[in-house]
Coordinates of C-alpha atoms and ligand atoms in Angstrom, one line a residue:
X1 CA 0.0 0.0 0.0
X2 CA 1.0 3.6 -1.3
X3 CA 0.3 5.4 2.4
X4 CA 1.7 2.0 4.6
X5 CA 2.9 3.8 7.8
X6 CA 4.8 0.5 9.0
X7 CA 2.4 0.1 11.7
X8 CA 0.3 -3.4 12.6
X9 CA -3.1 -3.0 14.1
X10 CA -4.7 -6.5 15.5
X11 CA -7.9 -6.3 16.1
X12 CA -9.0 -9.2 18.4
X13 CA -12.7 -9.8 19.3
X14 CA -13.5 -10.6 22.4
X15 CA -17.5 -10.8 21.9
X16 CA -18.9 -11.8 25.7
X17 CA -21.0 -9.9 28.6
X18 CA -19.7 -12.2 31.0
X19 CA -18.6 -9.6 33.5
X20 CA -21.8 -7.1 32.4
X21 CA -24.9 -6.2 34.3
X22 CA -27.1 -6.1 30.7
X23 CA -27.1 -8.5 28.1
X24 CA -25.5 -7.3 24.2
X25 CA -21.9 -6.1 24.9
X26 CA -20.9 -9.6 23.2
X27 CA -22.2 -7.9 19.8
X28 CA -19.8 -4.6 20.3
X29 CA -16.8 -6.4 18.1
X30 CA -18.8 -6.8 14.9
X31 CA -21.4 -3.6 15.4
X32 CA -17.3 -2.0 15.0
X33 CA -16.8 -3.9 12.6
X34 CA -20.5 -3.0 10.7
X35 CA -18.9 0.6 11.7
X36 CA -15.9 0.4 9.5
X37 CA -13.1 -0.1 11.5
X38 CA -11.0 -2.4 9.9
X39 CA -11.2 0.2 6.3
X40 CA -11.2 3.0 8.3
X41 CA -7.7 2.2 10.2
X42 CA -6.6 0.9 6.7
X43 CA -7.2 4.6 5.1
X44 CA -4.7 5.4 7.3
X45 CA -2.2 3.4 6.2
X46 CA -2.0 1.0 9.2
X47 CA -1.9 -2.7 8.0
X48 CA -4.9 -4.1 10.1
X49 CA -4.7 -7.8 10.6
X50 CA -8.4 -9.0 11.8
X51 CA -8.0 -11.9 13.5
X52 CA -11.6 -12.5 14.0
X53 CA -13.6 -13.4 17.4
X54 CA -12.2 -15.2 20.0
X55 CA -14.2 -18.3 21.7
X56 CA -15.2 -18.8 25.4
X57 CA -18.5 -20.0 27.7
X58 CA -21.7 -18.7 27.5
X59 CA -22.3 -15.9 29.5
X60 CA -25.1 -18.3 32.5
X61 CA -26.3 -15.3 33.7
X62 CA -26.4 -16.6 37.2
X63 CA -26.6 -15.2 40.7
X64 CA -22.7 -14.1 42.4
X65 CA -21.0 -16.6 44.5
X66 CA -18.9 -14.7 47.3
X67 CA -19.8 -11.8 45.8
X68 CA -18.6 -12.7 42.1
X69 CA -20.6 -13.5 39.3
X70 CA -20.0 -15.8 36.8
X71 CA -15.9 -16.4 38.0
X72 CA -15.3 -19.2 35.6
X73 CA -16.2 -17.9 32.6
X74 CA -14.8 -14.5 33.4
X75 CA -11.2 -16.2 33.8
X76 CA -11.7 -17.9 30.7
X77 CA -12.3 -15.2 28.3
X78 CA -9.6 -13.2 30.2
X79 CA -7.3 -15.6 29.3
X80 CA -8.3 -16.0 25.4
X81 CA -7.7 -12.6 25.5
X82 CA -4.2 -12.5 27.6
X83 CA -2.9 -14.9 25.2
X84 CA -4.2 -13.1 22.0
X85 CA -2.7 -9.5 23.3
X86 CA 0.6 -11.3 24.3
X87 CA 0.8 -13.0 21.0
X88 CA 0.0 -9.3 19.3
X89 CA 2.8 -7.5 21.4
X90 CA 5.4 -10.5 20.7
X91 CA 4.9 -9.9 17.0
X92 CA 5.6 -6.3 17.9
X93 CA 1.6 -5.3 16.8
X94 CA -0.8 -2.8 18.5
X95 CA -3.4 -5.1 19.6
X96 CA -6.8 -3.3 19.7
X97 CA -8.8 -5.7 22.1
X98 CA -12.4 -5.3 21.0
X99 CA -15.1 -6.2 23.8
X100 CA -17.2 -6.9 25.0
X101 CA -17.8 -5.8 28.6
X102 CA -14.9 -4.4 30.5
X103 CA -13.9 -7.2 32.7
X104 CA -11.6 -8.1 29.7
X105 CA -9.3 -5.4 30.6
X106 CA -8.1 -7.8 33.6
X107 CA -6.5 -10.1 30.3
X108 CA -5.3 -7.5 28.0
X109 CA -3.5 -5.0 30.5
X110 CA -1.8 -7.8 32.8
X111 CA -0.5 -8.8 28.7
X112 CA 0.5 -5.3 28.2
X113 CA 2.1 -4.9 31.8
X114 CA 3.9 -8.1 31.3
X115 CA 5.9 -7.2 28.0
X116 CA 6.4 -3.5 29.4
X117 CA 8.2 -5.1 32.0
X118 CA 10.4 -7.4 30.1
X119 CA 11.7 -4.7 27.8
X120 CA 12.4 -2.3 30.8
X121 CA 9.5 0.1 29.7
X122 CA 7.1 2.4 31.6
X123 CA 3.5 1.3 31.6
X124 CA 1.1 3.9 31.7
X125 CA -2.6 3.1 31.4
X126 CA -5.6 6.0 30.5
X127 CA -8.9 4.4 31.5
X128 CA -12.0 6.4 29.6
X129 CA -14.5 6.1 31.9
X130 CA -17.8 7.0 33.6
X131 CA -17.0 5.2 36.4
X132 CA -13.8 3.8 38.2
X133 CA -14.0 0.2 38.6
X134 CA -12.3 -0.4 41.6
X135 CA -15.1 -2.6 43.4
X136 CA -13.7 -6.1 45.0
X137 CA -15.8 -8.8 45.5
X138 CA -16.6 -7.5 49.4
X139 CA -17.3 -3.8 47.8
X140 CA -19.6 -4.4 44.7
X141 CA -22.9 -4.2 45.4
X142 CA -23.6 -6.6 42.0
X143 CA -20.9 -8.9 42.0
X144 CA -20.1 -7.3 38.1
X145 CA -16.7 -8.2 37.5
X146 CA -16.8 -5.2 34.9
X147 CA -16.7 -2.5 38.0
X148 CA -14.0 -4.5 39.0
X149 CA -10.8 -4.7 36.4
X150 CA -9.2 -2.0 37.9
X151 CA -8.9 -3.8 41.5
X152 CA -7.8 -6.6 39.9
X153 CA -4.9 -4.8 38.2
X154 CA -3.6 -3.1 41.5
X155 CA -3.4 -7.0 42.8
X156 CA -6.5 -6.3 45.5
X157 CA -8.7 -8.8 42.8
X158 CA -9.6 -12.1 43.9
X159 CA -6.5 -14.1 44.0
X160 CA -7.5 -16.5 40.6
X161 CA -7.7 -12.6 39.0
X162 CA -4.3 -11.3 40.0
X163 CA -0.6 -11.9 39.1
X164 CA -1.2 -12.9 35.4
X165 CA 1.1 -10.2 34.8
X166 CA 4.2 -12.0 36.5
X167 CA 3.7 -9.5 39.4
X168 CA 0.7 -9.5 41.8
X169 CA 0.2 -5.7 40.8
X170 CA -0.3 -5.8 36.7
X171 CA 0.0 -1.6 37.8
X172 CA 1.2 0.4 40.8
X173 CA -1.4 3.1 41.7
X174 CA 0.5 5.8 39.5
X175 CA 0.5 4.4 36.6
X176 CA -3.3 4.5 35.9
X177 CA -4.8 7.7 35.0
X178 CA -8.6 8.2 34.8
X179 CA -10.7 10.7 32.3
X180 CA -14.5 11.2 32.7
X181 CA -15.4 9.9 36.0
X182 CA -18.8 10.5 37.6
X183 CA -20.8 7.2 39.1
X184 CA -18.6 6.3 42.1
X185 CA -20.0 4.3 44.6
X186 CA -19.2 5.3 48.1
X187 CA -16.7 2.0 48.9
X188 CA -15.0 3.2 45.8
X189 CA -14.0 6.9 46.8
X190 CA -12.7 5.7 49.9
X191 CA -11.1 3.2 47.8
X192 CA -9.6 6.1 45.3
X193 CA -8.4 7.6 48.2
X194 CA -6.5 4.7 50.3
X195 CA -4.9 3.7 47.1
X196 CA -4.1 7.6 46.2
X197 CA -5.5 6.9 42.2
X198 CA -5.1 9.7 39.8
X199 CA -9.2 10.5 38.9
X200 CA -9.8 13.0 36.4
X201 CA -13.7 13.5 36.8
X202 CA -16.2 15.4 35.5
X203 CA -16.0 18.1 37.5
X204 CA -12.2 18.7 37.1
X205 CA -12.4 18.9 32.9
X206 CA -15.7 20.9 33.6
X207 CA -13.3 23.4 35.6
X208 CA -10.1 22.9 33.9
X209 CA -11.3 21.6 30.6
X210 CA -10.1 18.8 28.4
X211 CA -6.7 20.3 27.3
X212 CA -5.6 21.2 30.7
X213 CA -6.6 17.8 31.8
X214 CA -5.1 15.9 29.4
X215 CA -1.8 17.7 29.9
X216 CA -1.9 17.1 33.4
X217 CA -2.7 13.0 32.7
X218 CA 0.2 12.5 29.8
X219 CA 3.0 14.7 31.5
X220 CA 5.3 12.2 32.4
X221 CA 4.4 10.0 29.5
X222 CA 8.1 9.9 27.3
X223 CA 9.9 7.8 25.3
X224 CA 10.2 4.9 27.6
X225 CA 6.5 5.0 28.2
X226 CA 4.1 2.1 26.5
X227 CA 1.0 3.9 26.4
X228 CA -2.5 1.5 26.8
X229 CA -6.0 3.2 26.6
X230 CA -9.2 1.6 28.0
X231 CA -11.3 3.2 26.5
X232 CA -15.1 1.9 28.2
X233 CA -17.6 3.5 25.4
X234 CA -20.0 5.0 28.4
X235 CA -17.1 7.8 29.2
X236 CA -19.2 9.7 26.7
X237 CA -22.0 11.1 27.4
X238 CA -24.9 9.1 26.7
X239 CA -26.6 12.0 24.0
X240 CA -23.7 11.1 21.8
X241 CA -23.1 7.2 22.7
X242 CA -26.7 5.5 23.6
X243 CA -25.4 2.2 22.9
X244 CA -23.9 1.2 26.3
X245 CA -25.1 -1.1 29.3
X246 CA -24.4 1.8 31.9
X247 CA -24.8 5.1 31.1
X248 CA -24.4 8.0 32.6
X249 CA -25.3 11.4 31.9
X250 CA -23.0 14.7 32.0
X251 CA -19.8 13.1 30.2
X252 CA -17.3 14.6 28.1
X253 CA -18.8 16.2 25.0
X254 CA -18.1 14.7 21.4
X255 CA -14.9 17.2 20.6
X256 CA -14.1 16.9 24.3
X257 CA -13.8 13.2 23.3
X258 CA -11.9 14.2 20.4
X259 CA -9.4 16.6 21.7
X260 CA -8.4 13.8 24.6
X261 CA -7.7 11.3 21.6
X262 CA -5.8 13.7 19.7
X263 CA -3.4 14.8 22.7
X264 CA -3.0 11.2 22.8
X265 CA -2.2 10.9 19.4
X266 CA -0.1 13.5 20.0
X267 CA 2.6 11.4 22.6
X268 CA 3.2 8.6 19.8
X269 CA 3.6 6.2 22.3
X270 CA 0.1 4.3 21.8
X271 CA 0.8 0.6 22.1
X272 CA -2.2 -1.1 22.9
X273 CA -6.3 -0.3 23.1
X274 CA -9.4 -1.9 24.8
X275 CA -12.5 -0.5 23.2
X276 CA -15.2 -2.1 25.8
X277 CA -19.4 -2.0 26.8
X278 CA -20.4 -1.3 23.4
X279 CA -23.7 -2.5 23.6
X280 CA -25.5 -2.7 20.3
X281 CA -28.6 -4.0 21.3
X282 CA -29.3 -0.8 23.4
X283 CA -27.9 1.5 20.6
X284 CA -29.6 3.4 17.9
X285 CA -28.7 2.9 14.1
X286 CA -25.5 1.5 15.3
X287 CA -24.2 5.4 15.8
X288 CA -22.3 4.7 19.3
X289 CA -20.3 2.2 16.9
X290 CA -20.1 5.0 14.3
X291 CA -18.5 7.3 16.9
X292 CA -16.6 5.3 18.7
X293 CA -14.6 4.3 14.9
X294 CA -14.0 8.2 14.6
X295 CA -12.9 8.5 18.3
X296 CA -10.4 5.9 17.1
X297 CA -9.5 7.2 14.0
X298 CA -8.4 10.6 15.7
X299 CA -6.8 8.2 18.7
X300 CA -4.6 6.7 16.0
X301 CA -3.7 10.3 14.5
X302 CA -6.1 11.2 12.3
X303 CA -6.8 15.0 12.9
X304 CA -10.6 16.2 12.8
X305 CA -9.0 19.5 11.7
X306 CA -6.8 20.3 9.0
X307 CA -3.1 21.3 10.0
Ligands
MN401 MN1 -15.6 0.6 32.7

């Protein structure tokens, strides 16, 4: 190809709401897909290697057990999808890790943090977000293993969850950065602040705004840094993005959501993306699909505007 940038995108499909409250975030990887992804990546002269949709259990939509629902299947999908994202990085690809619910993150970021280890790089992980998703299995008032990645990550998980990274913590407290938060539960601030996370919330880019905010969450990201974005669809506000499981109003506005992509962009250290909770049975004309394969466009350096 004439525009080939040297860059491989994999996108992996990881089509389950095993760790979901709702039913339909197993559709998300082909509704993207329906979207225009794969072209839309390839206009921009990434070579995009599909490798389809991973395989795992039926989601049994039963009740939680210790205050965990649906455990088994959970680990299994996670780790289809560990093995997929490790098998991307070794390659040296950008896995995009298409969900699906965001329980999947627990897979593809303990992947991510284990090859930033082994090549001596800094890890730094932006999670897009409405809420934080630091519940344990004693916090969560559901037993949703999607409002709980993030807990798994800092090693307080449930032990079956934790230390797929090599390390018990996948992350250490500073190396996760959160944009868009505004459905906390009250276990969950306290939480925030024990651990001392980094939250970016609504009312902080409502002060500060978007720019100022997402200079302050890349500062330290430099040429050592692998960069990973979670990206959880209901960060945006739900006028622009219907089409998720949990949504929440007041979020970032559509250029807001653009300008955060862009600054990323700007770093050029992306190395790895979850787009999670797409939910396409709850959307409308597929157009949270449609917006969330511009939001990616721009994420992989696509400027809205000309310059
Ligand atoms: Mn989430």
């Amino acid at each position: 190809m004439s525009n080939d940038n040297g860059t491989t995108l994999e996108l992996i499909g990881a089509p389950t709401d095993v760790g979901a409250s709702v039913r339909g975030a197993g559709m998300g990887p082909d509704a993207l897909r329906v979207a225009g992804l794969p072209e839309a990546l390839a206009r921009q002269g990434f070579t995009v290697l599909d490798r389809g949709n991973l395989a795992g259990p039926a989601t049994p939509w039963t009740a939680p057990t210790n205050g965990l629902r649906h455990l088994d299947e959970v680990i299994a999908w996670n780790r289809s999808v560990y093995a997929a994202v490790d098998t991307a990085l070794g390659t040296g690809h950008v896995p995009l890790m298409l969900g699906g619910d965001h329980c999947l993150a627990i897979g593809s970021v303990s992947a991510v943090a284990w090859h930033a280890r082994k090549r001596g790089k800094k890890l730094r992980v932006v999670w897009l977000d409405a809420h934080s998703d630091v519940n344990t299995e004693t916090t969560s008032p559901s037993g949703n293993l999607h409002g709980m990645p993030v807990s798994c990550l800092l090693g307080h998980g449930p032990a079956v969850l934790t230390g797929w990274s090599g390390e018990r913590a996948a992350l250490e407290h500073d190396a996760i950065r959160f944009i868009g938060i505004r459905s906390v539960d009250a276990d969950e601030k306290e939480a925030i602040r024990t651990l001392g996370l980094h939250v970016f919330d609504m009312r902080h880019i409502d002060e500060h705004g978007m720019r100022t905010t997402m200079t302050e969450a890349l500062q330290d990201v430099d040429e050592d840094t692998h960069l990973h974005v979670s990206f959880d669809l209901d960060c945006l506000d739900p006028n622009i993005a219907p089409g998720v499981g949990t949504g929440v109003r007041g979020g970032p506005t559509y250029r807001e959501m653009q300008l955060c992509m862009e600054m990323i962009a700007d770093t050029g250290r992306l190395g790895s993306v979850d787009v999670v909770e797409l939910n396409p049975a709850l959307d409308v004309r597929n157009q949270t699909a449609e917006v969330a394969v511009e939001l990616i466009e721009s994420l992989f350096g696509k400027s809205t505007l000309v310059r």
